[in-house]
Amino acid sequence: MRSRQLCQNCYESDRARIDWQPSYVDAQPIRDHILALRAGGISNKRLRQLSGVSHNTIQVIITGRPERGTGPTKRVWRRTAVKLLAVPIPEIPHRVAAAGRKVPALGTRRRLQALVAAGYSRRYLCARIGMAESNGGRLWREDKDLVLATTARAVDALFAELQMQPGPSSRARNEGRRRRWPLPLDWDEDTIDDPAAAAVPSWTVRDRRAEQLEDIAERQATVQRLTDLGLSAQEIAERLSISSKQVVRDRAALRIEQAS
């Protein structure tokens, strides 16, 4: 007993002296980290490539071995934990996610909207990222939550290329103004993918006045066309969702312009 106690004392002394650490650690923080990586667009396959940890080991941590009737493991080898925790949760998921992985679409949509506002047509942008306009059009939709990482990377690269160059399409610019889409330089490139980030508008008073004049000219042209077709002021007002008095004013303004 005495010799055993002596060995135990030696063991405790050595353990304290070399700052001993257990070979296993709690699996829950590792499991939480893996799930956060998945949410950030890192698949198990991609995580295996980045960490060097086998697919089976990752699955045991997350789901256990259902075929053997065992749930997620409660402990993980320290070396395995270190490797997995060394993989950072991506701030911009599409830049690290595997090609077939889906990532949040917000940053992609913001980039495309900004390029339209800068004067690039949807057709041109879709062609540049290798998509037909009929398919690519959904990338602008506000209810589009996810997009393939390959598409997001293609849009990211195109945005980097074109953001400093005004596009040739006045129709695209008008759409951007009408929809109040920020211009490329209104966004901070480091936060454009962040849902909490907001653009800093570069609209000037002159821009807003020019937009108002364009809207008025477009409305008056429509009033003229519908008047020529024989519609009454009330019918035109209902079609354009404006008052009949506004139709009368627009008609008067058009007569003055035509007379001068």
PDB file of C-alpha atoms in Angstrom:
ATOM      1  CA  MET A   1       0.000   0.000   0.000  1.00  0.00           C
ATOM      2  CA  ARG A   2       2.813   2.372   0.881  1.00  0.00           C
ATOM      3  CA  SER A   3       4.592   1.825  -2.430  1.00  0.00           C
ATOM      4  CA  ARG A   4       1.314   2.280  -4.276  1.00  0.00           C
ATOM      5  CA  GLN A   5       0.686   5.552  -2.438  1.00  0.00           C
ATOM      6  CA  LEU A   6       4.187   6.684  -3.296  1.00  0.00           C
ATOM      7  CA  CYS A   7       3.595   5.977  -6.982  1.00  0.00           C
ATOM      8  CA  GLN A   8       0.334   7.922  -6.848  1.00  0.00           C
ATOM      9  CA  ASN A   9       2.149  10.863  -5.287  1.00  0.00           C
ATOM     10  CA  CYS A  10       4.779  10.714  -8.002  1.00  0.00           C
ATOM     11  CA  TYR A  11       2.034  10.593 -10.617  1.00  0.00           C
ATOM     12  CA  GLU A  12       0.275  13.646  -9.211  1.00  0.00           C
ATOM     13  CA  SER A  13       3.575  15.506  -9.003  1.00  0.00           C
ATOM     14  CA  ASP A  14       4.508  14.711 -12.588  1.00  0.00           C
ATOM     15  CA  ARG A  15       1.027  15.590 -13.778  1.00  0.00           C
ATOM     16  CA  ALA A  16       1.194  19.061 -12.213  1.00  0.00           C
ATOM     17  CA  ARG A  17       4.760  19.617 -13.391  1.00  0.00           C
ATOM     18  CA  ILE A  18       4.065  19.007 -17.083  1.00  0.00           C
ATOM     19  CA  ASP A  19       0.634  20.745 -17.057  1.00  0.00           C
ATOM     20  CA  TRP A  20      -1.097  17.501 -17.895  1.00  0.00           C
ATOM     21  CA  GLN A  21      -4.131  17.564 -20.175  1.00  0.00           C
ATOM     22  CA  PRO A  22      -6.603  14.726 -20.728  1.00  0.00           C
ATOM     23  CA  SER A  23      -6.559  12.872 -24.039  1.00  0.00           C
ATOM     24  CA  TYR A  24     -10.310  13.401 -24.493  1.00  0.00           C
ATOM     25  CA  VAL A  25     -12.436  16.549 -24.351  1.00  0.00           C
ATOM     26  CA  ASP A  26     -16.175  17.240 -24.244  1.00  0.00           C
ATOM     27  CA  ALA A  27     -17.676  16.696 -27.697  1.00  0.00           C
ATOM     28  CA  GLN A  28     -20.496  19.262 -27.449  1.00  0.00           C
ATOM     29  CA  PRO A  29     -18.419  22.401 -28.237  1.00  0.00           C
ATOM     30  CA  ILE A  30     -16.899  20.543 -31.197  1.00  0.00           C
ATOM     31  CA  ARG A  31     -20.346  19.470 -32.375  1.00  0.00           C
ATOM     32  CA  ASP A  32     -21.604  23.066 -32.111  1.00  0.00           C
ATOM     33  CA  HIS A  33     -18.623  24.270 -34.152  1.00  0.00           C
ATOM     34  CA  ILE A  34     -19.257  21.715 -36.907  1.00  0.00           C
ATOM     35  CA  LEU A  35     -22.929  22.735 -37.094  1.00  0.00           C
ATOM     36  CA  ALA A  36     -21.913  26.401 -37.312  1.00  0.00           C
ATOM     37  CA  LEU A  37     -19.531  25.514 -40.143  1.00  0.00           C
ATOM     38  CA  ARG A  38     -22.362  23.725 -41.950  1.00  0.00           C
ATOM     39  CA  ALA A  39     -24.583  26.786 -41.566  1.00  0.00           C
ATOM     40  CA  GLY A  40     -21.748  28.814 -43.065  1.00  0.00           C
ATOM     41  CA  GLY A  41     -21.637  26.631 -46.170  1.00  0.00           C
ATOM     42  CA  ILE A  42     -18.932  24.125 -45.163  1.00  0.00           C
ATOM     43  CA  SER A  43     -20.046  20.590 -46.046  1.00  0.00           C
ATOM     44  CA  ASN A  44     -18.663  17.472 -44.339  1.00  0.00           C
ATOM     45  CA  LYS A  45     -16.584  16.763 -47.436  1.00  0.00           C
ATOM     46  CA  ARG A  46     -15.121  20.255 -47.418  1.00  0.00           C
ATOM     47  CA  LEU A  47     -14.509  20.082 -43.658  1.00  0.00           C
ATOM     48  CA  ARG A  48     -12.620  16.823 -44.143  1.00  0.00           C
ATOM     49  CA  GLN A  49     -10.419  18.540 -46.737  1.00  0.00           C
ATOM     50  CA  LEU A  50      -9.760  21.555 -44.517  1.00  0.00           C
ATOM     51  CA  SER A  51      -9.185  19.714 -41.236  1.00  0.00           C
ATOM     52  CA  GLY A  52      -7.752  16.345 -42.216  1.00  0.00           C
ATOM     53  CA  VAL A  53     -10.340  14.627 -40.001  1.00  0.00           C
ATOM     54  CA  SER A  54     -12.067  11.622 -41.580  1.00  0.00           C
ATOM     55  CA  HIS A  55     -15.691  11.675 -42.693  1.00  0.00           C
ATOM     56  CA  ASN A  56     -16.533   8.812 -40.308  1.00  0.00           C
ATOM     57  CA  THR A  57     -15.115  10.689 -37.325  1.00  0.00           C
ATOM     58  CA  ILE A  58     -17.128  13.797 -38.180  1.00  0.00           C
ATOM     59  CA  GLN A  59     -20.297  11.718 -38.523  1.00  0.00           C
ATOM     60  CA  VAL A  60     -19.704  10.006 -35.181  1.00  0.00           C
ATOM     61  CA  ILE A  61     -19.438  13.422 -33.521  1.00  0.00           C
ATOM     62  CA  ILE A  62     -22.635  14.681 -35.157  1.00  0.00           C
ATOM     63  CA  THR A  63     -24.933  11.659 -35.366  1.00  0.00           C
ATOM     64  CA  GLY A  64     -23.109   8.758 -33.733  1.00  0.00           C
ATOM     65  CA  ARG A  65     -23.591   5.290 -35.221  1.00  0.00           C
ATOM     66  CA  PRO A  66     -27.346   4.724 -35.582  1.00  0.00           C
ATOM     67  CA  GLU A  67     -26.741   1.335 -37.193  1.00  0.00           C
ATOM     68  CA  ARG A  68     -25.132   0.256 -33.909  1.00  0.00           C
ATOM     69  CA  GLY A  69     -27.736   1.966 -31.777  1.00  0.00           C
ATOM     70  CA  THR A  70     -25.356   4.650 -30.477  1.00  0.00           C
ATOM     71  CA  GLY A  71     -25.969   8.395 -30.481  1.00  0.00           C
ATOM     72  CA  PRO A  72     -23.482  11.252 -30.904  1.00  0.00           C
ATOM     73  CA  THR A  73     -20.243  10.682 -29.066  1.00  0.00           C
ATOM     74  CA  LYS A  74     -19.789  12.456 -25.738  1.00  0.00           C
ATOM     75  CA  ARG A  75     -16.009  12.747 -25.934  1.00  0.00           C
ATOM     76  CA  VAL A  76     -13.540  13.520 -28.705  1.00  0.00           C
ATOM     77  CA  TRP A  77      -9.812  12.997 -28.996  1.00  0.00           C
ATOM     78  CA  ARG A  78      -8.076  16.275 -28.129  1.00  0.00           C
ATOM     79  CA  ARG A  79      -6.025  16.143 -31.333  1.00  0.00           C
ATOM     80  CA  THR A  80      -9.212  15.736 -33.373  1.00  0.00           C
ATOM     81  CA  ALA A  81     -10.861  18.629 -31.545  1.00  0.00           C
ATOM     82  CA  VAL A  82      -7.895  20.910 -32.205  1.00  0.00           C
ATOM     83  CA  LYS A  83      -7.994  20.124 -35.938  1.00  0.00           C
ATOM     84  CA  LEU A  84     -11.728  20.786 -36.229  1.00  0.00           C
ATOM     85  CA  LEU A  85     -11.692  23.966 -34.160  1.00  0.00           C
ATOM     86  CA  ALA A  86      -8.849  25.292 -36.313  1.00  0.00           C
ATOM     87  CA  VAL A  87     -11.272  25.594 -39.254  1.00  0.00           C
ATOM     88  CA  PRO A  88     -12.767  29.099 -38.910  1.00  0.00           C
ATOM     89  CA  ILE A  89     -16.447  29.806 -39.411  1.00  0.00           C
ATOM     90  CA  PRO A  90     -16.481  31.733 -42.706  1.00  0.00           C
ATOM     91  CA  GLU A  91     -17.651  35.348 -42.685  1.00  0.00           C
ATOM     92  CA  ILE A  92     -18.258  35.079 -46.446  1.00  0.00           C
ATOM     93  CA  PRO A  93     -19.474  31.478 -46.945  1.00  0.00           C
ATOM     94  CA  HIS A  94     -19.425  31.320 -50.749  1.00  0.00           C
ATOM     95  CA  ARG A  95     -15.676  31.937 -50.905  1.00  0.00           C
ATOM     96  CA  VAL A  96     -14.872  28.697 -49.080  1.00  0.00           C
ATOM     97  CA  ALA A  97     -17.919  26.470 -49.641  1.00  0.00           C
ATOM     98  CA  ALA A  98     -17.778  23.452 -51.936  1.00  0.00           C
ATOM     99  CA  ALA A  99     -19.013  24.021 -55.500  1.00  0.00           C
ATOM    100  CA  GLY A 100     -22.355  22.248 -55.087  1.00  0.00           C
ATOM    101  CA  ARG A 101     -23.096  23.730 -51.682  1.00  0.00           C
ATOM    102  CA  LYS A 102     -25.869  26.292 -51.281  1.00  0.00           C
ATOM    103  CA  VAL A 103     -25.058  29.508 -49.429  1.00  0.00           C
ATOM    104  CA  PRO A 104     -27.065  32.606 -48.412  1.00  0.00           C
ATOM    105  CA  ALA A 105     -28.156  34.551 -51.503  1.00  0.00           C
ATOM    106  CA  LEU A 106     -28.286  38.018 -49.924  1.00  0.00           C
ATOM    107  CA  GLY A 107     -24.802  39.171 -50.966  1.00  0.00           C
ATOM    108  CA  THR A 108     -25.280  37.835 -54.492  1.00  0.00           C
ATOM    109  CA  ARG A 109     -28.572  39.692 -54.844  1.00  0.00           C
ATOM    110  CA  ARG A 110     -27.077  42.926 -53.509  1.00  0.00           C
ATOM    111  CA  ARG A 111     -24.170  42.738 -55.960  1.00  0.00           C
ATOM    112  CA  LEU A 112     -26.450  42.121 -58.936  1.00  0.00           C
ATOM    113  CA  GLN A 113     -28.856  44.887 -57.955  1.00  0.00           C
ATOM    114  CA  ALA A 114     -25.955  47.320 -57.589  1.00  0.00           C
ATOM    115  CA  LEU A 115     -24.599  46.431 -61.027  1.00  0.00           C
ATOM    116  CA  VAL A 116     -28.025  47.021 -62.585  1.00  0.00           C
ATOM    117  CA  ALA A 117     -28.144  50.413 -60.842  1.00  0.00           C
ATOM    118  CA  ALA A 118     -24.710  51.124 -62.336  1.00  0.00           C
ATOM    119  CA  GLY A 119     -26.034  50.536 -65.855  1.00  0.00           C
ATOM    120  CA  TYR A 120     -25.628  46.824 -66.610  1.00  0.00           C
ATOM    121  CA  SER A 121     -28.673  44.998 -67.949  1.00  0.00           C
ATOM    122  CA  ARG A 122     -29.898  41.769 -66.403  1.00  0.00           C
ATOM    123  CA  ARG A 123     -29.379  40.004 -69.726  1.00  0.00           C
ATOM    124  CA  TYR A 124     -25.729  41.079 -69.853  1.00  0.00           C
ATOM    125  CA  LEU A 125     -25.061  40.086 -66.247  1.00  0.00           C
ATOM    126  CA  CYS A 126     -26.711  36.680 -66.693  1.00  0.00           C
ATOM    127  CA  ALA A 127     -24.633  36.051 -69.819  1.00  0.00           C
ATOM    128  CA  ARG A 128     -21.437  36.960 -67.965  1.00  0.00           C
ATOM    129  CA  ILE A 129     -22.092  34.394 -65.227  1.00  0.00           C
ATOM    130  CA  GLY A 130     -23.127  31.740 -67.744  1.00  0.00           C
ATOM    131  CA  MET A 131     -26.867  31.680 -67.097  1.00  0.00           C
ATOM    132  CA  ALA A 132     -29.860  32.214 -69.340  1.00  0.00           C
ATOM    133  CA  GLU A 133     -31.850  35.294 -68.367  1.00  0.00           C
ATOM    134  CA  SER A 134     -34.931  33.119 -67.835  1.00  0.00           C
ATOM    135  CA  ASN A 135     -33.049  31.185 -65.131  1.00  0.00           C
ATOM    136  CA  GLY A 136     -30.850  33.968 -63.788  1.00  0.00           C
ATOM    137  CA  GLY A 137     -33.763  36.336 -63.240  1.00  0.00           C
ATOM    138  CA  ARG A 138     -34.614  34.611 -59.968  1.00  0.00           C
ATOM    139  CA  LEU A 139     -31.311  35.815 -58.487  1.00  0.00           C
ATOM    140  CA  TRP A 140     -32.838  39.303 -58.133  1.00  0.00           C
ATOM    141  CA  ARG A 141     -35.885  38.046 -56.231  1.00  0.00           C
ATOM    142  CA  GLU A 142     -36.153  39.144 -52.603  1.00  0.00           C
ATOM    143  CA  ASP A 143     -37.571  35.749 -51.585  1.00  0.00           C
ATOM    144  CA  LYS A 144     -34.529  33.900 -52.936  1.00  0.00           C
ATOM    145  CA  ASP A 145     -32.755  32.685 -49.786  1.00  0.00           C
ATOM    146  CA  LEU A 146     -30.080  30.341 -51.140  1.00  0.00           C
ATOM    147  CA  VAL A 147     -27.835  30.153 -54.178  1.00  0.00           C
ATOM    148  CA  LEU A 148     -25.139  27.738 -55.334  1.00  0.00           C
ATOM    149  CA  ALA A 149     -21.663  28.674 -54.121  1.00  0.00           C
ATOM    150  CA  THR A 150     -20.361  28.547 -57.705  1.00  0.00           C
ATOM    151  CA  THR A 151     -22.950  31.126 -58.784  1.00  0.00           C
ATOM    152  CA  ALA A 152     -22.180  33.330 -55.789  1.00  0.00           C
ATOM    153  CA  ARG A 153     -18.455  33.205 -56.591  1.00  0.00           C
ATOM    154  CA  ALA A 154     -19.108  34.083 -60.246  1.00  0.00           C
ATOM    155  CA  VAL A 155     -21.203  37.107 -59.242  1.00  0.00           C
ATOM    156  CA  ASP A 156     -18.591  38.134 -56.669  1.00  0.00           C
ATOM    157  CA  ALA A 157     -15.850  38.090 -59.325  1.00  0.00           C
ATOM    158  CA  LEU A 158     -18.018  39.996 -61.808  1.00  0.00           C
ATOM    159  CA  PHE A 159     -18.852  42.619 -59.187  1.00  0.00           C
ATOM    160  CA  ALA A 160     -15.147  43.099 -58.441  1.00  0.00           C
ATOM    161  CA  GLU A 161     -14.509  43.578 -62.163  1.00  0.00           C
ATOM    162  CA  LEU A 162     -17.339  46.004 -62.963  1.00  0.00           C
ATOM    163  CA  GLN A 163     -17.989  47.972 -59.780  1.00  0.00           C
ATOM    164  CA  MET A 164     -15.768  50.906 -60.820  1.00  0.00           C
ATOM    165  CA  GLN A 165     -17.024  51.039 -64.425  1.00  0.00           C
ATOM    166  CA  PRO A 166     -20.406  52.630 -65.290  1.00  0.00           C
ATOM    167  CA  GLY A 167     -22.479  50.377 -67.546  1.00  0.00           C
ATOM    168  CA  PRO A 168     -23.947  51.401 -70.922  1.00  0.00           C
ATOM    169  CA  SER A 169     -27.651  50.747 -70.256  1.00  0.00           C
ATOM    170  CA  SER A 170     -29.757  53.782 -69.325  1.00  0.00           C
ATOM    171  CA  ARG A 171     -32.746  51.463 -68.949  1.00  0.00           C
ATOM    172  CA  ALA A 172     -30.872  49.477 -66.298  1.00  0.00           C
ATOM    173  CA  ARG A 173     -29.878  52.677 -64.490  1.00  0.00           C
ATOM    174  CA  ASN A 174     -33.487  53.848 -64.537  1.00  0.00           C
ATOM    175  CA  GLU A 175     -34.586  50.536 -63.038  1.00  0.00           C
ATOM    176  CA  GLY A 176     -31.993  50.920 -60.302  1.00  0.00           C
ATOM    177  CA  ARG A 177     -33.203  54.436 -59.508  1.00  0.00           C
ATOM    178  CA  ARG A 178     -36.830  53.374 -59.566  1.00  0.00           C
ATOM    179  CA  ARG A 179     -36.215  50.482 -57.209  1.00  0.00           C
ATOM    180  CA  ARG A 180     -33.813  52.488 -55.034  1.00  0.00           C
ATOM    181  CA  TRP A 181     -31.056  49.931 -55.440  1.00  0.00           C
ATOM    182  CA  PRO A 182     -27.709  51.124 -54.044  1.00  0.00           C
ATOM    183  CA  LEU A 183     -24.807  51.628 -56.424  1.00  0.00           C
ATOM    184  CA  PRO A 184     -21.729  49.369 -56.129  1.00  0.00           C
ATOM    185  CA  LEU A 185     -19.681  51.948 -54.227  1.00  0.00           C
ATOM    186  CA  ASP A 186     -22.523  52.452 -51.745  1.00  0.00           C
ATOM    187  CA  TRP A 187     -21.625  49.038 -50.310  1.00  0.00           C
ATOM    188  CA  ASP A 188     -18.647  48.124 -48.149  1.00  0.00           C
ATOM    189  CA  GLU A 189     -17.158  45.037 -49.796  1.00  0.00           C
ATOM    190  CA  ASP A 190     -16.314  43.561 -46.389  1.00  0.00           C
ATOM    191  CA  THR A 191     -19.920  43.667 -45.173  1.00  0.00           C
ATOM    192  CA  ILE A 192     -22.070  43.367 -48.303  1.00  0.00           C
ATOM    193  CA  ASP A 193     -22.872  39.739 -47.377  1.00  0.00           C
ATOM    194  CA  ASP A 194     -23.830  40.674 -43.803  1.00  0.00           C
ATOM    195  CA  PRO A 195     -27.626  40.844 -43.263  1.00  0.00           C
ATOM    196  CA  ALA A 196     -27.069  43.562 -40.638  1.00  0.00           C
ATOM    197  CA  ALA A 197     -25.096  45.793 -43.021  1.00  0.00           C
ATOM    198  CA  ALA A 198     -26.664  48.716 -44.858  1.00  0.00           C
ATOM    199  CA  ALA A 199     -25.531  50.641 -47.907  1.00  0.00           C
ATOM    200  CA  VAL A 200     -24.557  54.293 -47.604  1.00  0.00           C
ATOM    201  CA  PRO A 201     -26.551  55.944 -50.424  1.00  0.00           C
ATOM    202  CA  SER A 202     -24.711  58.254 -52.769  1.00  0.00           C
ATOM    203  CA  TRP A 203     -27.927  59.756 -54.188  1.00  0.00           C
ATOM    204  CA  THR A 204     -27.714  63.531 -54.457  1.00  0.00           C
ATOM    205  CA  VAL A 205     -30.503  66.098 -54.613  1.00  0.00           C
ATOM    206  CA  ARG A 206     -29.797  66.385 -58.338  1.00  0.00           C
ATOM    207  CA  ASP A 207     -30.173  62.611 -58.746  1.00  0.00           C
ATOM    208  CA  ARG A 208     -33.525  62.635 -56.951  1.00  0.00           C
ATOM    209  CA  ARG A 209     -34.785  65.580 -58.988  1.00  0.00           C
ATOM    210  CA  ALA A 210     -33.695  63.897 -62.221  1.00  0.00           C
ATOM    211  CA  GLU A 211     -35.534  60.753 -61.169  1.00  0.00           C
ATOM    212  CA  GLN A 212     -38.686  62.748 -60.404  1.00  0.00           C
ATOM    213  CA  LEU A 213     -38.550  64.442 -63.814  1.00  0.00           C
ATOM    214  CA  GLU A 214     -38.122  61.062 -65.529  1.00  0.00           C
ATOM    215  CA  ASP A 215     -41.132  59.673 -63.658  1.00  0.00           C
ATOM    216  CA  ILE A 216     -43.246  62.697 -64.612  1.00  0.00           C
ATOM    217  CA  ALA A 217     -42.208  62.486 -68.266  1.00  0.00           C
ATOM    218  CA  GLU A 218     -42.988  58.759 -68.343  1.00  0.00           C
ATOM    219  CA  ARG A 219     -46.410  59.301 -66.756  1.00  0.00           C
ATOM    220  CA  GLN A 220     -47.302  62.165 -69.097  1.00  0.00           C
ATOM    221  CA  ALA A 221     -46.279  60.109 -72.132  1.00  0.00           C
ATOM    222  CA  THR A 222     -48.612  57.345 -70.950  1.00  0.00           C
ATOM    223  CA  VAL A 223     -51.422  59.867 -70.399  1.00  0.00           C
ATOM    224  CA  GLN A 224     -50.910  61.154 -73.956  1.00  0.00           C
ATOM    225  CA  ARG A 225     -50.969  57.634 -75.421  1.00  0.00           C
ATOM    226  CA  LEU A 226     -54.136  56.641 -73.549  1.00  0.00           C
ATOM    227  CA  THR A 227     -55.809  59.951 -74.437  1.00  0.00           C
ATOM    228  CA  ASP A 228     -55.063  59.325 -78.097  1.00  0.00           C
ATOM    229  CA  LEU A 229     -56.771  55.948 -77.712  1.00  0.00           C
ATOM    230  CA  GLY A 230     -59.922  57.733 -76.575  1.00  0.00           C
ATOM    231  CA  LEU A 231     -59.872  56.914 -72.849  1.00  0.00           C
ATOM    232  CA  SER A 232     -61.495  59.363 -70.438  1.00  0.00           C
ATOM    233  CA  ALA A 233     -59.621  61.075 -67.614  1.00  0.00           C
ATOM    234  CA  GLN A 234     -61.300  58.765 -65.088  1.00  0.00           C
ATOM    235  CA  GLU A 235     -60.340  55.632 -67.041  1.00  0.00           C
ATOM    236  CA  ILE A 236     -56.733  56.804 -67.339  1.00  0.00           C
ATOM    237  CA  ALA A 237     -56.635  57.636 -63.629  1.00  0.00           C
ATOM    238  CA  GLU A 238     -57.799  54.127 -62.729  1.00  0.00           C
ATOM    239  CA  ARG A 239     -55.202  52.513 -64.990  1.00  0.00           C
ATOM    240  CA  LEU A 240     -52.320  54.587 -63.607  1.00  0.00           C
ATOM    241  CA  SER A 241     -53.519  54.641 -59.977  1.00  0.00           C
ATOM    242  CA  ILE A 242     -53.533  58.449 -59.905  1.00  0.00           C
ATOM    243  CA  SER A 243     -56.294  61.019 -59.466  1.00  0.00           C
ATOM    244  CA  SER A 244     -58.369  62.236 -62.401  1.00  0.00           C
ATOM    245  CA  LYS A 245     -57.256  65.775 -61.482  1.00  0.00           C
ATOM    246  CA  GLN A 246     -53.653  64.709 -62.101  1.00  0.00           C
ATOM    247  CA  VAL A 247     -54.658  63.407 -65.532  1.00  0.00           C
ATOM    248  CA  VAL A 248     -56.271  66.786 -66.331  1.00  0.00           C
ATOM    249  CA  ARG A 249     -53.120  68.610 -65.183  1.00  0.00           C
ATOM    250  CA  ASP A 250     -50.905  66.329 -67.287  1.00  0.00           C
ATOM    251  CA  ARG A 251     -53.111  66.893 -70.331  1.00  0.00           C
ATOM    252  CA  ALA A 252     -52.903  70.663 -69.814  1.00  0.00           C
ATOM    253  CA  ALA A 253     -49.117  70.495 -69.490  1.00  0.00           C
ATOM    254  CA  LEU A 254     -48.879  68.447 -72.674  1.00  0.00           C
ATOM    255  CA  ARG A 255     -51.032  70.956 -74.610  1.00  0.00           C
ATOM    256  CA  ILE A 256     -48.819  73.829 -73.456  1.00  0.00           C
ATOM    257  CA  GLU A 257     -45.657  71.946 -74.520  1.00  0.00           C
ATOM    258  CA  GLN A 258     -47.161  71.073 -77.903  1.00  0.00           C
ATOM    259  CA  ALA A 259     -48.316  74.678 -78.467  1.00  0.00           C
ATOM    260  CA  SER A 260     -44.874  76.075 -77.685  1.00  0.00           C
TER     261      SER A 260
END
